[in-house]
Coordinates of C-alpha atoms and ligand atoms in Angstrom, one line a residue:
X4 CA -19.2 -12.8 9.6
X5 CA -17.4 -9.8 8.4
X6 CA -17.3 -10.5 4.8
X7 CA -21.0 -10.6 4.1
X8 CA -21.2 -6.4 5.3
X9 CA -20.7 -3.7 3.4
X10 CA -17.5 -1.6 3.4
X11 CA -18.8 0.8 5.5
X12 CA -19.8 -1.3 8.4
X13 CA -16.7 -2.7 8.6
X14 CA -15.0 0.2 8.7
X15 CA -16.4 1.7 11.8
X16 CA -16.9 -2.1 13.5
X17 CA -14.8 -4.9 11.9
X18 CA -12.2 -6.5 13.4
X19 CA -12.6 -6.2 17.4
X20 CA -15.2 -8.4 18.6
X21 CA -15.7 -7.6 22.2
X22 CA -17.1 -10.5 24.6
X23 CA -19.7 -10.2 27.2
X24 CA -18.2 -7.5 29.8
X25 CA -15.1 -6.5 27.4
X26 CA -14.3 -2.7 26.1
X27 CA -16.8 -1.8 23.5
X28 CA -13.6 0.0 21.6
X29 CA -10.9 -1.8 21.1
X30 CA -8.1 -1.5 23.6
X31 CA -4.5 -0.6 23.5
X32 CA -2.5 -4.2 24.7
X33 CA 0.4 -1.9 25.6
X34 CA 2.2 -5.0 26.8
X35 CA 5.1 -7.1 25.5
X36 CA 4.4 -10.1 26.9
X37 CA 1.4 -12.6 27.6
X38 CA 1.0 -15.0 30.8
X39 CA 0.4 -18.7 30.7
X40 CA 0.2 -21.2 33.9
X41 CA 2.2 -23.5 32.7
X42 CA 5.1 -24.3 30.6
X43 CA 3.5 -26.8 28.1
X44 CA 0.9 -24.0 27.2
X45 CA 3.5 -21.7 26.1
X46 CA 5.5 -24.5 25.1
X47 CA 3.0 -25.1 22.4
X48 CA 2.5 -21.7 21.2
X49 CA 6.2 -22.1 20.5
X50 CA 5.6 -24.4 18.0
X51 CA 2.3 -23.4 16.4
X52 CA 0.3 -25.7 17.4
X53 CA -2.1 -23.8 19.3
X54 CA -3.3 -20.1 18.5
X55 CA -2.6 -17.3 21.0
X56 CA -0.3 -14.7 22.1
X57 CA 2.9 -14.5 24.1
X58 CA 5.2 -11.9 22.7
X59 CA 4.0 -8.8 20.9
X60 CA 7.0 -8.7 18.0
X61 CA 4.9 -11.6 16.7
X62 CA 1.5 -11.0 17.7
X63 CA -0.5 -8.5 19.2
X64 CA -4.3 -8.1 20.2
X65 CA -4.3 -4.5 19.4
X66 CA -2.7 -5.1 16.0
X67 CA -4.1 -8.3 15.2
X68 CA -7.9 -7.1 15.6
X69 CA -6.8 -3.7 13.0
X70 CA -5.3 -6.5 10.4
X71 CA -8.7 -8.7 10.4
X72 CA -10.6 -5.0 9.7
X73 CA -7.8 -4.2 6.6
X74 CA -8.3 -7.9 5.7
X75 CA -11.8 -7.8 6.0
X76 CA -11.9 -4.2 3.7
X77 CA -9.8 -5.9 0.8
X78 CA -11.3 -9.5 0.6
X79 CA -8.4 -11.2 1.5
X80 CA -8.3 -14.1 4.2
X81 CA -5.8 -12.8 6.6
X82 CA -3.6 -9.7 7.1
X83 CA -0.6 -8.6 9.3
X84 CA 0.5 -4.7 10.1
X85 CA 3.6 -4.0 10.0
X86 CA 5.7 -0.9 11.2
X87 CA 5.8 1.0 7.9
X88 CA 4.5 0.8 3.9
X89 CA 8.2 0.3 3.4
X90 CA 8.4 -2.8 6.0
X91 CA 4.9 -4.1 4.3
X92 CA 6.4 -4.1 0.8
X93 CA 9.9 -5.6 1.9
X94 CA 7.7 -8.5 3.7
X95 CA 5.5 -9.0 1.0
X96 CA 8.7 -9.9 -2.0
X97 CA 11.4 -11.3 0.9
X98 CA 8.6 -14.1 2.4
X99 CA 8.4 -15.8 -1.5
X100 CA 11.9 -14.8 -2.7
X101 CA 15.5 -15.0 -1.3
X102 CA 19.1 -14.4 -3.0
X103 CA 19.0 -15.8 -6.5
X104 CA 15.0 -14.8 -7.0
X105 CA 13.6 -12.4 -9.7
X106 CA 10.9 -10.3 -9.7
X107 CA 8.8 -8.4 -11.7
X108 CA 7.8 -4.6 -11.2
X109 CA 6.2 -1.8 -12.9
X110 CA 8.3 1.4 -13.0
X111 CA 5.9 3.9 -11.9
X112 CA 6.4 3.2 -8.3
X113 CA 6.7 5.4 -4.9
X114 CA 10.3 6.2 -4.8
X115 CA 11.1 4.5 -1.9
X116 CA 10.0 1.7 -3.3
X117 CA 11.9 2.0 -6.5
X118 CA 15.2 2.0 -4.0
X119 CA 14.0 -0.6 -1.6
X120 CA 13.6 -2.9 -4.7
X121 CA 16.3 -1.1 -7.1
X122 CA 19.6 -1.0 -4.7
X123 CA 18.8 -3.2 -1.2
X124 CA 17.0 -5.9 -2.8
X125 CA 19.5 -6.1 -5.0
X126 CA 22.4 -6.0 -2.4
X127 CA 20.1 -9.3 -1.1
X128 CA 20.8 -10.9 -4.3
X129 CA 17.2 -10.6 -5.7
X130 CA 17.1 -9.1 -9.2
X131 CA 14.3 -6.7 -10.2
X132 CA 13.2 -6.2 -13.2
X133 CA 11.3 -2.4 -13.7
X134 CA 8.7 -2.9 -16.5
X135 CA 7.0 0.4 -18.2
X136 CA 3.3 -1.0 -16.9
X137 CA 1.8 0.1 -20.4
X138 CA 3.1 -2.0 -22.3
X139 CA 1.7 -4.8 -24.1
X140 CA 1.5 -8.8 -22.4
X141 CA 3.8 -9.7 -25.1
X142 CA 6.2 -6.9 -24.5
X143 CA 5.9 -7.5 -20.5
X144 CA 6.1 -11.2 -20.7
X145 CA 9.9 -10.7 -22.1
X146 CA 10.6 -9.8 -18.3
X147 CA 9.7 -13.1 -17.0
X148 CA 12.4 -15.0 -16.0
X149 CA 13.0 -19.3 -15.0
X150 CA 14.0 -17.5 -11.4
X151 CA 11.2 -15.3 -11.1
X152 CA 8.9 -15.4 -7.7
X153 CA 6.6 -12.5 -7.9
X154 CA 4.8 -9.3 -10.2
X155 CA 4.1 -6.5 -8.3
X156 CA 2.9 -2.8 -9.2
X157 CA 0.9 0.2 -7.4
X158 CA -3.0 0.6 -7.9
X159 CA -2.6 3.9 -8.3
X160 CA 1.2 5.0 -8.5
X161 CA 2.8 7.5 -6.0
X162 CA 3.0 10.0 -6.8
X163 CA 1.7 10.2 -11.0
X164 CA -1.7 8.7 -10.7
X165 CA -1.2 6.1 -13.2
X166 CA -3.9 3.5 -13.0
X167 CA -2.6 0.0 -12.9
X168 CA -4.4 -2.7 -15.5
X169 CA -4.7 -4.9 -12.8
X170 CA -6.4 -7.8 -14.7
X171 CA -3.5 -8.2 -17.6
X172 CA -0.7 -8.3 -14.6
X173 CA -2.2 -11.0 -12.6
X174 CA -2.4 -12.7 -16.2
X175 CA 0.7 -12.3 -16.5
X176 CA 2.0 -13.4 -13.0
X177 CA -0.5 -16.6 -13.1
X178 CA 0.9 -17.0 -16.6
X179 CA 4.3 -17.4 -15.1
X180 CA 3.6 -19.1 -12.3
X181 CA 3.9 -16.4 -9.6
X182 CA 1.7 -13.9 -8.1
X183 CA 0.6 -10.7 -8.3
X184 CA 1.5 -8.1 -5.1
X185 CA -0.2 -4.8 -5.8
X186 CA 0.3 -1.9 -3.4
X187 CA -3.2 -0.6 -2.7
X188 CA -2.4 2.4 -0.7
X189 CA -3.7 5.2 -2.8
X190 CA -6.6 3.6 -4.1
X191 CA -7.3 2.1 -0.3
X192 CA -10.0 -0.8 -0.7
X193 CA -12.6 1.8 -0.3
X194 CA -12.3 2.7 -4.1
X195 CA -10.6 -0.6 -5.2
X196 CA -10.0 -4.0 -4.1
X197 CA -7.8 -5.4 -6.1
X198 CA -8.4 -9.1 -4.8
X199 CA -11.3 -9.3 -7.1
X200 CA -9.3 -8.6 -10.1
X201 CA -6.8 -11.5 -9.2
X202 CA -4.4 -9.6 -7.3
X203 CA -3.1 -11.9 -4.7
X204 CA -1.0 -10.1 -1.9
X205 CA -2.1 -6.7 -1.2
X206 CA 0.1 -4.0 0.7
X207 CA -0.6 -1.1 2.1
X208 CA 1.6 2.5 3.5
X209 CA -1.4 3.0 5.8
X210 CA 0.4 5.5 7.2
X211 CA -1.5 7.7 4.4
X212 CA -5.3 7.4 3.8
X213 CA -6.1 4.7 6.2
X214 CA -4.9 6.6 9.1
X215 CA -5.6 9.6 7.5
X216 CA -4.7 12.2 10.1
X217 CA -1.1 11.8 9.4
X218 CA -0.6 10.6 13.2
X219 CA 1.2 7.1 12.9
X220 CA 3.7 5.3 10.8
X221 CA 2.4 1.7 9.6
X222 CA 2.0 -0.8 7.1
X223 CA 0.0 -4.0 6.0
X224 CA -0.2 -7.1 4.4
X225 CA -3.5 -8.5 3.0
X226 CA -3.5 -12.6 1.5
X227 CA -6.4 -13.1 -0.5
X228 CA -5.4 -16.9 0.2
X229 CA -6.3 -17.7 -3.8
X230 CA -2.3 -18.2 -4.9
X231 CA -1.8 -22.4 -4.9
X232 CA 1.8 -22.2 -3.9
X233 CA 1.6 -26.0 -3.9
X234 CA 1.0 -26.1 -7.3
X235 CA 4.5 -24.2 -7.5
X236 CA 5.9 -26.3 -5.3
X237 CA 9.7 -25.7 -6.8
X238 CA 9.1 -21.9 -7.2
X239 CA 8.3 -21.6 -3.4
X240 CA 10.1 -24.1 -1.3
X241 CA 9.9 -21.8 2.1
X242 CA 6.0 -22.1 1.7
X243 CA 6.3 -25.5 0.6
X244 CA 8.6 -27.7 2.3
X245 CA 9.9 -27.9 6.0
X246 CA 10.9 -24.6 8.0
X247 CA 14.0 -25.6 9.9
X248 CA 13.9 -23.1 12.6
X249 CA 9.9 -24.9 13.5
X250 CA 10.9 -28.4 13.9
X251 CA 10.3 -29.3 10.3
X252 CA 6.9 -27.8 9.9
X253 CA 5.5 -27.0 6.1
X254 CA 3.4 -24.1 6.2
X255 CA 1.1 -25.0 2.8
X256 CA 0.4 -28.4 4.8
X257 CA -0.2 -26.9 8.2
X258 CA -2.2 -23.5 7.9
X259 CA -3.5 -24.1 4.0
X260 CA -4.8 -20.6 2.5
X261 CA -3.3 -19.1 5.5
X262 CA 0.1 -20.3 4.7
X263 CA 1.5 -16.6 3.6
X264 CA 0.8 -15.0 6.7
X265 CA 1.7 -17.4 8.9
X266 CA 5.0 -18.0 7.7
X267 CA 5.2 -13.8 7.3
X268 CA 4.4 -14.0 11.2
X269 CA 5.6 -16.5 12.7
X270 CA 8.8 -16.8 10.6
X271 CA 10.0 -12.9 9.2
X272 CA 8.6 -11.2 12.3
X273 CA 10.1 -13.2 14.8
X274 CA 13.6 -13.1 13.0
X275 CA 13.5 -9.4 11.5
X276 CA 10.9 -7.3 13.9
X277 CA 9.5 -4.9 12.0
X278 CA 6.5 -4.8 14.4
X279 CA 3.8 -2.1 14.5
X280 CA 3.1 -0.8 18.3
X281 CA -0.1 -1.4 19.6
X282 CA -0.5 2.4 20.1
X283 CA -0.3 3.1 16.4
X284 CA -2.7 0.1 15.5
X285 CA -5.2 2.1 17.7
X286 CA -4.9 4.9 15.8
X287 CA -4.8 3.4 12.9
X288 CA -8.3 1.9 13.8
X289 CA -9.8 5.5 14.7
X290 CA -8.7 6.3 11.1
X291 CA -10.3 3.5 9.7
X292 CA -13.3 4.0 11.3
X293 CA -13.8 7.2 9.0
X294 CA -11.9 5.9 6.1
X295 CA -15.6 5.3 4.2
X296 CA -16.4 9.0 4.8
X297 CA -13.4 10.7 3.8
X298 CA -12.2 8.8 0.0
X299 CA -15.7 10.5 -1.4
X300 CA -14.8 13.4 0.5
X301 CA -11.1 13.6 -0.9
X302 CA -11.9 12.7 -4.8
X303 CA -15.0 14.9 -4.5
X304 CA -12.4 18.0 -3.6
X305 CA -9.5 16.5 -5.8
X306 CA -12.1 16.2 -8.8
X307 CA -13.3 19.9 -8.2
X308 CA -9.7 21.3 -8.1
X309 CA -8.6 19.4 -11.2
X310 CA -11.6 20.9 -13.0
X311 CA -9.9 24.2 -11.9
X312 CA -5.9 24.0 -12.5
X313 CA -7.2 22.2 -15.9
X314 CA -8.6 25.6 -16.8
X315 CA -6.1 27.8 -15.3
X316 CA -3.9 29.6 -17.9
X317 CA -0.8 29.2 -15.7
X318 CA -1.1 25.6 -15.6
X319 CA 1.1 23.6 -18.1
X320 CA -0.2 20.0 -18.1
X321 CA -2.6 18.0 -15.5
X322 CA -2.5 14.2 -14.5
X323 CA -5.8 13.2 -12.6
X324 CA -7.7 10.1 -13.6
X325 CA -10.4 11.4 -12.9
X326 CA -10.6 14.0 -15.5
X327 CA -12.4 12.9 -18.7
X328 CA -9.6 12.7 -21.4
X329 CA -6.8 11.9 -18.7
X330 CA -4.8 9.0 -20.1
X331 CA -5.4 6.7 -17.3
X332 CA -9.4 7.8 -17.1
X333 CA -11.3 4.6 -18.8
X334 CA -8.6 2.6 -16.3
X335 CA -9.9 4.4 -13.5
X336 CA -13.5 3.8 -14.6
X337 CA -13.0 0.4 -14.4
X338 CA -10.9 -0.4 -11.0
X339 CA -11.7 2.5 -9.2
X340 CA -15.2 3.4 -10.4
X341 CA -16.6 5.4 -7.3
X342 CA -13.0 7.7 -7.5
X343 CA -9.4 7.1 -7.3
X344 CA -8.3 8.9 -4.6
X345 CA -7.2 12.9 -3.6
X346 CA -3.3 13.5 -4.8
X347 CA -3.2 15.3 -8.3
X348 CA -0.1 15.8 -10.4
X349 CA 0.3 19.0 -13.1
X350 CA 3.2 21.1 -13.9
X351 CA 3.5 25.2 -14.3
X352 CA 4.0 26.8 -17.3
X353 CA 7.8 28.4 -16.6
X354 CA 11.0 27.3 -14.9
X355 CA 11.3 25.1 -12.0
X356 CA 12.1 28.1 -9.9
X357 CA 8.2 29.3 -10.2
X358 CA 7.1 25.8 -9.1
X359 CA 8.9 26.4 -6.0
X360 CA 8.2 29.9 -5.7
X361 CA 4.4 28.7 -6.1
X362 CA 4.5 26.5 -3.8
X363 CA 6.4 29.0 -1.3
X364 CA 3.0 31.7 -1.5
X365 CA 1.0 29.0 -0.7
X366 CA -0.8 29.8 3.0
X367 CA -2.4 27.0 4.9
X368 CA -1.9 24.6 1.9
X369 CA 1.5 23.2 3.6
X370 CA 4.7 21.6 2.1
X371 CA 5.7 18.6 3.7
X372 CA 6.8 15.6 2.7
X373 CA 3.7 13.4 3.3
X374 CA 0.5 13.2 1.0
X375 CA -3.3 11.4 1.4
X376 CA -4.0 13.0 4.9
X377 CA -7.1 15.1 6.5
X378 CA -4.8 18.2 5.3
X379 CA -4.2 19.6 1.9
X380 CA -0.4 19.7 1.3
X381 CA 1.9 20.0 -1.6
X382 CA 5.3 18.3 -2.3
X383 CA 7.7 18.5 -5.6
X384 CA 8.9 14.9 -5.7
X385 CA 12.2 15.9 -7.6
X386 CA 13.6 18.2 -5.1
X387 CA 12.2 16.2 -2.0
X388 CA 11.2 12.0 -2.0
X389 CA 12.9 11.4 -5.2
X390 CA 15.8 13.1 -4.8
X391 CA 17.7 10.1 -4.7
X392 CA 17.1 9.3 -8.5
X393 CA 18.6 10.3 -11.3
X394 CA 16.4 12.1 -14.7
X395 CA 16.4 9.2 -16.3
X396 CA 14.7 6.9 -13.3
X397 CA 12.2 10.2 -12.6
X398 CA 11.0 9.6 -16.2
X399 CA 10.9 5.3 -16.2
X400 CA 9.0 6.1 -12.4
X401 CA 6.6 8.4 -14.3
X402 CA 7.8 11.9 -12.6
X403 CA 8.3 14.9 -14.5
X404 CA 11.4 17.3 -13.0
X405 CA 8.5 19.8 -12.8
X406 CA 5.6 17.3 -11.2
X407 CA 4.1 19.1 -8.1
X408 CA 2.6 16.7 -6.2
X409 CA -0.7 18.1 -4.8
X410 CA -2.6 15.7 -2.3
X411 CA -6.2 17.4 -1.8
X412 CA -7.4 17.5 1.7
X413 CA -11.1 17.2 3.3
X414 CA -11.5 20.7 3.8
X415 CA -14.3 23.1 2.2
X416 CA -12.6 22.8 -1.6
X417 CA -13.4 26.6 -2.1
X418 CA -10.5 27.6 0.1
X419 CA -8.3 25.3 -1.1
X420 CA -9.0 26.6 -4.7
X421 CA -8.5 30.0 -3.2
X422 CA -5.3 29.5 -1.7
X423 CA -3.9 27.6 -4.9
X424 CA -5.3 30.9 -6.8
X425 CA -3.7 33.4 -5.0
X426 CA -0.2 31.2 -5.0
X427 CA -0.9 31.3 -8.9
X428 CA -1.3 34.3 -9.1
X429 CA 1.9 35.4 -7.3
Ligands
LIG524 C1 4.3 6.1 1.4 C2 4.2 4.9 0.5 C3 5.0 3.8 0.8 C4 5.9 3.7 2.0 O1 5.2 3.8 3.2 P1 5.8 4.3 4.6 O2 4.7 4.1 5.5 O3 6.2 5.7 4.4 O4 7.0 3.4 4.9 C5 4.8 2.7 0.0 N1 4.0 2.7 -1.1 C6 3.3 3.8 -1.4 C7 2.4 3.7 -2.6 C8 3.4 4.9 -0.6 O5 2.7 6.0 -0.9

């Protein structure tokens, strides 16, 4: 039912479906475990042959209502939360690949990301491949590999805005044989959906724009359920041929386009745990519930300020797609048409010591190591989340040493433009 309203609607009511004489707002399950009167009923939850709940690390009503509205948002067939972005996008690569797999990645990636999949991936035995996203098919198609499982690459990339030419990856991937994974939190499926330009796993940090008020941690997985794993039968034998640890059960022949998810459930959360609490998933869904409201909000201020710092004297160079003459702008245009989303990147004119000395006179512009929240804050990726890499891995992840990281709040842009002003001027 949900797929045939419009974004907004399901926003504010997709996902919990109260019954006669249930809450009207969806309610916090705050409980591990679920009763059954007898031992065959539980018995056959065990093995997946009925539908239900009985221990919240796999499945929870709270969290599974918030997953069907994410799901419902991005076009996809199912969805799972998880307990962070970083959770979501270990999930996403670890349920198609395992030691001896390849994949394929764009470089200009969040930087935890770029660890996750750089150095503990790799401890897992599963090779990554960083690719400059720009490039041409035939340059990118060099990456592919006999081994490789999956392509995967950010929307929009945390934190240089680069927009990601979503169609000619998932050429690629389908090209190959695998599928395309595309981190959507930036964008959100407010301003793009990648699922309609042949994405087929979508992930999210929704710790940043879908909950929006920087309260909880959290993550998601979205399946648009289009990827025919069985036509890959050899690339994808844990989708494709019996699970050991359920009696023998093949998830392509049992659950169909659901098949991703389940096996993400029932299989990686029961054995790993990365679970999201039912308290967060509630928050998450009040965040949700506005997420229609604020995007337009956030790319109407971000758009506004960009205008500005691209004017200012002091400012050395600007990266905002939605600036007319931004590399990325005809990109934008096409994926993320009604706006991309609130974080701008630029750099000062002057050492790296007037960055941070900017950024110290700022007043209720904050720093802090967070971005795409209620709040306008600022962060300088080098000295902060990508610390951990070296010049050379700033510039393949699209980060200039001197990158400030702005991420433009909801409130009335002609204070935030005063604040940045007065920090400019110093
Ligand atoms: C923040 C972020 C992540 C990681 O999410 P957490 O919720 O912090 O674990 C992953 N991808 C992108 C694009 C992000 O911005």
């Amino acid at each position: 039912m949900e797929k045939q309203l419009n974004q907004g609607t399901i926003c504010v009511q997709g996902g919990w479906q109260p019954g006669n004489g249930e809450p009207r707002v969806l309610p916090i399950y705050q409980s591990t475990t679920f009763k059954y009167s007898s031992s065959e009923e539980m018995a056959r939850l065990f093995d997946l042959e009925a539908q239900g709940y009985f221990y919240s690390r796999l499945q929870n009503p709270t969290c599974e209502a918030v997953a069907a509205k994410i799901a419902a948002l991005e076009g996809g067939v199912a969805g799972m939360l998880l307990s962070s972005g970083q959770a979501a996008n270990l999930y996403a690569v670890i349920n198609i690949c395992e030691a001896g797999s390849h994949v394929v990645c764009s470089s200009t990636i969040y930087g935890g990301t770029f660890n996750l999949f750089g150095v503990t991936l790799r401890k897992f035995g599963i090779e990554v491949t960083f690719v400059n996203p720009d490039d041409s098919e035939e340059e990118l198609a060099r990456a592919f590999r006999p081994e490789t499982r999956a392509m995967f690459g950010e929307a929009l990339s945390n934190p240089g805005m680069h927009v990601l030419d979503i169609e000619k990856f998932a050429r690629l991937a389908h090209s190959h044989g695998v599928p395309l994974i595309v981190d959507n939190t930036f964008a959100t499926p407010i301003n793009c959906q990648p699922i309609k330009w042949g994405a087929d796993i979508v992930t999210h940090s929704t710790t940043k724009y879908m909950d929006g008020h920087a309260v909880s941690l959290g993550g998601a997985i979205v399946d648009s359920g289009n990827f025919d794993w069985e036509a890959h039968a050899d690339k994808f034998p844990g989708l494709t041929t019996p699970d050991a640890s359920y009696h023998g059960l093949t998830y392509t022949k049992q659950f169909g386009r659901m098949a991703y998810i389940t096996k993400a459930t029932a299989q990686l959360m029961r054995d790993l745990g990365s679970s999201q609490s039912p308290m967060n998933a509630f928050l998450l869904n009040l965040g949700l519930e506005t997420l229609h409201l604020r995007m337009p909000r956030h790319c109407q201020n971000a758009q506004r300020v960009a205008e500005w710092l691209k004017d200012n004297g002091r400012v050395a160079w600007i990266d905002y797609p939605g600036l007319e003459g931004d590399k990325y702008h005809d990109l934008a245009m096409k994926y993320m048409p009604g706006g991309t989303c609130g974080v701008i990147a630029f750099g000062l004119k002057g050492s790296r010591e007037d960055a941070i000395a900017f950024m110290d006179r700022l007043k209720f512009i904050s720093i802090v190591t967070h971005v795409a929240d209620a709040r306008t804050c600022v962060l300088h990726p080098a000295s902060h989340t990508h610390r951990q890499l070296s010049d050379e891995q700033l510039r393949e992840a699209g980060v200039a040493p001197d990158l400030i990281r702005l991420s433009v709040g909801i409130e009335d842009v002609r204070d935030i433009i005063d604040d940045l002003d007065q920090a400019l001027r110093g």
